[in-house]
XYZ file of C-alpha atoms in Angstrom:
355
model
C 1.799 5.233 -6.902
C 4.020 3.140 -8.949
C 2.179 -0.145 -8.378
C -0.702 0.666 -6.155
C -2.735 -2.434 -7.099
C -1.102 -5.314 -5.285
C -3.881 -7.756 -6.196
C -4.085 -8.910 -9.774
C -7.672 -10.096 -10.059
C -10.029 -7.826 -11.976
C -13.351 -6.970 -10.361
C -16.297 -4.971 -11.668
C -16.353 -1.388 -10.345
C -19.153 0.089 -8.317
C -19.295 2.887 -10.882
C -18.021 2.877 -14.437
C -14.739 4.705 -14.996
C -15.639 7.265 -17.632
C -13.575 9.921 -19.326
C -14.236 13.570 -18.502
C -13.610 16.593 -20.634
C -13.282 19.265 -17.961
C -9.810 20.537 -17.124
C -9.200 21.479 -13.513
C -5.577 20.376 -13.168
C -2.836 21.421 -15.615
C -1.497 18.426 -17.525
C 1.761 17.850 -19.341
C 1.693 17.632 -23.117
C 1.179 14.016 -24.262
C 4.302 12.165 -25.225
C 4.565 10.935 -28.801
C 5.184 7.166 -28.619
C 8.513 6.173 -30.128
C 7.928 2.834 -31.788
C 10.459 0.037 -31.700
C 10.670 -2.676 -34.334
C 8.836 -5.103 -32.054
C 5.308 -6.045 -33.129
C 2.857 -7.398 -30.587
C 1.370 -9.712 -33.206
C 4.650 -11.659 -33.098
C 4.096 -12.732 -29.476
C 2.294 -16.050 -28.989
C 1.145 -14.844 -25.576
C -0.734 -11.995 -27.254
C -2.778 -14.499 -29.230
C -3.660 -16.334 -26.021
C -4.548 -13.032 -24.351
C -6.864 -12.136 -27.240
C -8.637 -15.452 -26.776
C -9.049 -14.648 -23.069
C -10.525 -11.237 -23.927
C -13.000 -12.929 -26.257
C -13.984 -15.506 -23.646
C -14.638 -12.756 -21.096
C -16.613 -10.701 -23.653
C -14.259 -7.746 -23.262
C -13.197 -7.451 -26.913
C -13.979 -9.535 -29.965
C -11.113 -10.848 -32.071
C -11.251 -8.049 -34.635
C -11.272 -5.297 -31.997
C -8.449 -6.961 -30.063
C -6.340 -7.273 -33.197
C -6.952 -3.599 -33.973
C -5.851 -2.691 -30.455
C -2.567 -4.580 -30.720
C -1.892 -3.245 -34.209
C -2.162 0.290 -32.822
C -0.327 -0.353 -29.529
C 3.293 0.782 -29.616
C 6.101 -1.228 -28.048
C 8.119 1.168 -25.872
C 11.715 0.193 -25.216
C 12.020 3.183 -22.875
C 9.390 1.678 -20.592
C 11.401 -1.533 -20.340
C 14.459 0.428 -19.304
C 12.597 2.511 -16.729
C 10.944 -0.483 -15.055
C 14.239 -2.289 -14.437
C 15.322 -2.421 -10.786
C 18.040 0.029 -9.861
C 21.474 -1.592 -9.627
C 22.747 -2.381 -6.173
C 24.632 0.594 -4.861
C 24.508 2.813 -1.841
C 22.627 1.557 1.223
C 19.121 2.861 1.842
C 19.053 6.352 3.305
C 15.845 7.715 4.794
C 17.123 11.260 5.205
C 18.188 11.420 1.552
C 14.799 10.043 0.471
C 12.974 12.438 2.786
C 14.769 15.468 1.355
C 13.427 14.647 -2.116
C 9.801 14.845 -0.962
C 9.592 17.009 2.147
C 10.439 20.213 0.300
C 9.120 23.748 0.141
C 7.400 23.440 -3.242
C 5.404 20.407 -2.078
C 4.416 22.174 1.127
C 3.357 25.323 -0.758
C 1.373 23.415 -3.366
C -0.105 21.226 -0.648
C -1.403 24.271 1.196
C -2.971 25.572 -2.013
C -4.482 22.174 -2.831
C -5.963 21.958 0.677
C -7.414 25.461 0.477
C -8.930 24.843 -2.950
C -10.459 21.510 -1.930
C -11.180 22.023 1.766
C -14.874 21.131 1.607
C -14.185 17.950 -0.365
C -11.392 16.895 1.988
C -13.657 17.472 4.990
C -16.399 15.386 3.363
C -13.962 12.556 2.650
C -12.703 12.591 6.236
C -16.266 12.449 7.571
C -17.287 9.656 5.191
C -14.183 7.452 5.173
C -12.401 8.421 8.396
C -9.157 9.399 6.639
C -7.576 12.600 8.022
C -7.358 15.398 5.489
C -3.607 15.764 5.937
C -3.035 12.114 4.979
C -4.931 12.535 1.703
C -3.103 15.801 0.989
C 0.262 14.256 1.840
C -0.301 11.215 -0.338
C -1.367 13.124 -3.455
C 1.590 15.447 -2.933
C 4.066 12.586 -2.773
C 2.500 10.817 -5.748
C 2.289 13.630 -8.310
C 2.948 17.005 -6.665
C -0.808 17.674 -6.881
C -1.131 16.805 -10.545
C 2.111 18.302 -11.780
C 3.815 14.961 -12.474
C 1.152 12.484 -13.574
C 3.120 11.013 -16.482
C 2.645 11.379 -20.218
C 3.010 7.856 -21.544
C 0.065 6.285 -23.310
C -0.980 3.798 -20.646
C -2.049 1.233 -23.246
C 1.438 1.236 -24.790
C 3.192 0.987 -21.424
C 1.009 -1.853 -20.167
C 1.180 -3.802 -23.428
C 4.968 -3.543 -23.420
C 5.302 -4.727 -19.824
C 2.614 -7.393 -20.182
C 4.331 -9.159 -23.068
C 7.968 -8.050 -23.095
C 8.955 -7.455 -19.477
C 12.726 -7.220 -18.907
C 14.636 -10.336 -17.896
C 14.416 -10.337 -14.097
C 13.931 -13.133 -11.542
C 10.267 -12.157 -11.134
C 9.538 -11.646 -14.840
C 6.697 -14.166 -15.032
C 4.824 -12.715 -12.047
C 5.309 -9.154 -13.239
C 4.078 -9.963 -16.749
C 0.967 -11.569 -15.261
C 0.392 -8.465 -13.149
C 0.655 -6.147 -16.131
C -1.579 -8.369 -18.261
C -4.235 -8.106 -15.589
C -3.767 -4.337 -15.564
C -4.013 -4.192 -19.364
C -7.230 -6.186 -19.147
C -8.515 -3.735 -16.537
C -7.683 -0.818 -18.842
C -9.683 -2.405 -21.648
C -12.601 -2.998 -19.278
C -12.453 0.684 -18.253
C -12.514 1.779 -21.871
C -15.369 -0.575 -22.701
C -17.515 0.524 -19.767
C -16.966 4.211 -20.430
C -17.119 3.843 -24.220
C -13.792 5.627 -24.474
C -10.589 5.137 -26.435
C -8.140 2.956 -24.467
C -5.295 4.973 -25.996
C -6.652 8.211 -24.499
C -5.383 7.414 -20.985
C -2.029 8.996 -20.083
C 0.073 8.020 -17.104
C 3.385 6.777 -15.755
C 5.744 4.334 -17.439
C 4.189 1.616 -15.251
C 0.633 2.520 -16.246
C -0.452 4.495 -13.170
C -3.067 7.175 -13.843
C -4.007 10.588 -12.502
C -3.320 12.631 -9.377
C -3.235 9.558 -7.092
C -1.484 7.288 -9.646
C -3.993 4.453 -9.540
C -3.364 1.407 -11.683
C -6.369 0.493 -13.870
C -7.303 -2.415 -11.602
C -7.410 -0.077 -8.624
C -9.562 2.361 -10.580
C -12.085 -0.406 -11.177
C -12.050 -1.518 -7.554
C -11.583 1.664 -5.530
C -12.054 4.840 -7.592
C -15.195 6.852 -6.861
C -17.100 9.626 -8.620
C -16.690 12.047 -5.746
C -17.749 15.188 -7.585
C -20.981 13.373 -8.520
C -20.984 14.234 -12.198
C -21.499 10.643 -13.326
C -17.879 10.091 -14.390
C -14.638 9.028 -12.746
C -11.616 11.068 -13.798
C -8.529 10.867 -11.635
C -6.512 12.999 -14.052
C -8.664 16.130 -14.022
C -10.940 15.979 -10.978
C -9.304 16.669 -7.600
C -12.572 15.602 -5.946
C -12.484 12.183 -7.596
C -8.822 11.810 -6.602
C -9.562 12.763 -2.986
C -12.515 10.414 -2.655
C -10.675 7.567 -4.341
C -7.601 7.855 -2.104
C -9.836 7.932 0.968
C -11.799 4.906 -0.225
C -8.598 2.994 -0.998
C -7.119 3.573 2.452
C -10.419 2.768 4.167
C -10.601 -0.528 2.269
C -7.006 -1.349 3.215
C -7.277 -1.242 6.965
C -7.376 2.417 8.015
C -8.914 2.769 11.487
C -10.713 5.986 12.273
C -9.432 8.199 15.089
C -6.206 6.380 15.907
C -2.737 7.914 15.341
C -0.243 6.884 12.673
C 3.236 6.672 14.203
C 5.442 7.746 17.113
C 9.224 8.307 17.275
C 10.902 5.597 19.319
C 14.248 4.638 20.836
C 15.345 1.024 21.080
C 15.606 -0.369 24.600
C 17.740 -3.278 23.397
C 20.772 -3.463 21.082
C 19.787 -3.345 17.420
C 21.237 -6.815 16.830
C 19.224 -8.325 19.690
C 17.016 -11.233 18.509
C 13.871 -9.473 19.739
C 14.653 -6.394 17.633
C 15.487 -8.466 14.578
C 12.278 -10.436 14.963
C 10.233 -7.243 15.281
C 11.784 -5.768 12.136
C 11.374 -9.027 10.222
C 7.623 -9.055 10.810
C 7.437 -6.543 7.990
C 4.389 -4.549 6.945
C 2.145 -5.480 9.846
C 1.112 -4.082 13.209
C 1.106 -7.236 15.329
C 2.512 -6.202 18.727
C 0.418 -5.256 21.722
C 1.324 -2.060 23.559
C 3.042 -4.068 26.317
C 5.078 -6.041 23.781
C 6.248 -3.029 21.784
C 7.012 -0.956 24.885
C 9.311 -3.734 26.104
C 11.645 -3.185 23.155
C 11.078 0.464 22.174
C 10.756 3.575 24.303
C 8.114 6.038 23.117
C 8.466 9.638 24.254
C 4.789 10.514 24.629
C 2.002 9.812 27.074
C -0.630 10.090 24.359
C -0.045 6.654 22.878
C -3.155 4.413 22.978
C -2.635 1.151 24.843
C -5.492 -0.880 23.325
C -4.284 -1.056 19.697
C -1.616 -2.963 17.749
C 1.825 -1.694 16.764
C 4.816 -2.532 14.625
C 8.459 -1.473 14.692
C 9.536 0.772 11.810
C 13.218 0.758 10.890
C 14.267 3.718 8.708
C 17.806 3.033 7.522
C 20.095 6.040 7.173
C 23.050 4.846 5.166
C 26.179 4.967 7.311
C 24.359 6.962 10.017
C 22.315 5.315 12.788
C 18.891 4.013 11.819
C 15.808 5.973 12.837
C 13.095 4.004 14.629
C 9.377 4.635 14.918
C 6.443 2.705 16.272
C 3.628 2.457 13.739
C -0.058 1.693 14.156
C -2.354 -0.139 11.757
C -2.841 3.191 9.991
C 0.837 3.466 9.122
C 0.670 -0.002 7.661
C -2.499 0.926 5.733
C -0.429 3.549 3.903
C 2.116 0.864 2.991
C -0.655 -0.957 1.128
C -0.616 1.971 -1.295
C 3.119 1.618 -1.812
C 4.908 -1.129 0.058
C 7.692 0.996 1.480
C 8.345 2.380 4.958
C 10.072 5.368 3.365
C 7.009 6.087 1.234
C 4.534 5.772 4.101
C 6.629 7.947 6.395
C 7.024 10.624 3.720
C 3.228 10.713 3.222
C 2.732 11.046 6.969
C 5.411 13.708 7.436
C 4.427 15.822 4.422
C 0.786 15.835 5.478
C 1.671 16.626 9.086
C 3.937 19.535 8.111
C 1.330 20.971 5.739
C -1.286 20.752 8.489
C 0.979 22.504 11.015
C 1.786 25.219 8.464
C -1.890 25.664 7.625
C -2.861 26.072 11.277
C -0.264 28.775 12.009
């Protein structure tokens, strides 16, 4: 999850995020930080941030100065975080082909088999279907294969104080400062080294790619060993994903999405208005069925829906009708393509498993 924590406030966790030593998921070798000539001590904002850490009793001045003297400015992170240049139009089928692939299905089956009891427990406790959890972890990191090997402290410090020049630079820097603060809180609570955490160039950690703020708010010790470790414990990853989705609007026992065909021209004002409502399920069944035909009799009529527009480049768009559960997945990553790939990968793995 590139930026799974949409909120920027830092809250105390229900359980401290501690570092484990057990190894249950193969990890990539840590990357050696390549230092630039930039020093964090040269940034005035760093001095203000250190004062904030002192005021919140997270780090004293000496400890904060030691942290920033050890943190490495990573120019590569700045390059990777930049938005892609405008180019080809969005293409769902091209995106889908990158994630709905044989290796992900095979590894998903193995992950499900190895963690079946834990997945069943998470479904019973949180109401999240097992295939959704399996699909999401598969999309995020290929079941732990691609968790990232940047030192999270370096990545977050770089983005918190030297974010690239973009129209939203100020907001993004504030976000990453909050995430850096969350990382330091995690390290303090678990009495661990903040530089020990490895993750993506954006600071996401472990099998489910939680940002530090999301670890504090939503991660759970699901293997009950007294520690939270999303990098090495599949059980903790499973429970944390389930808890996250449950806290972001997942409704037990309702479907996710249905293929649909427009009943009006795509440029009709009613279609445009439905698409423009964005990441919400706000239509009643009667309202959505007036603009989109759904080829199933199994669709519930008492719940809310939204219109999903999957653009296909120069080919016709693909339309689906999504429930609140589809939109809950978009709270993990605010993209229709992402949510649909999670749903489809999980569904295909489930069908394959049941054969």
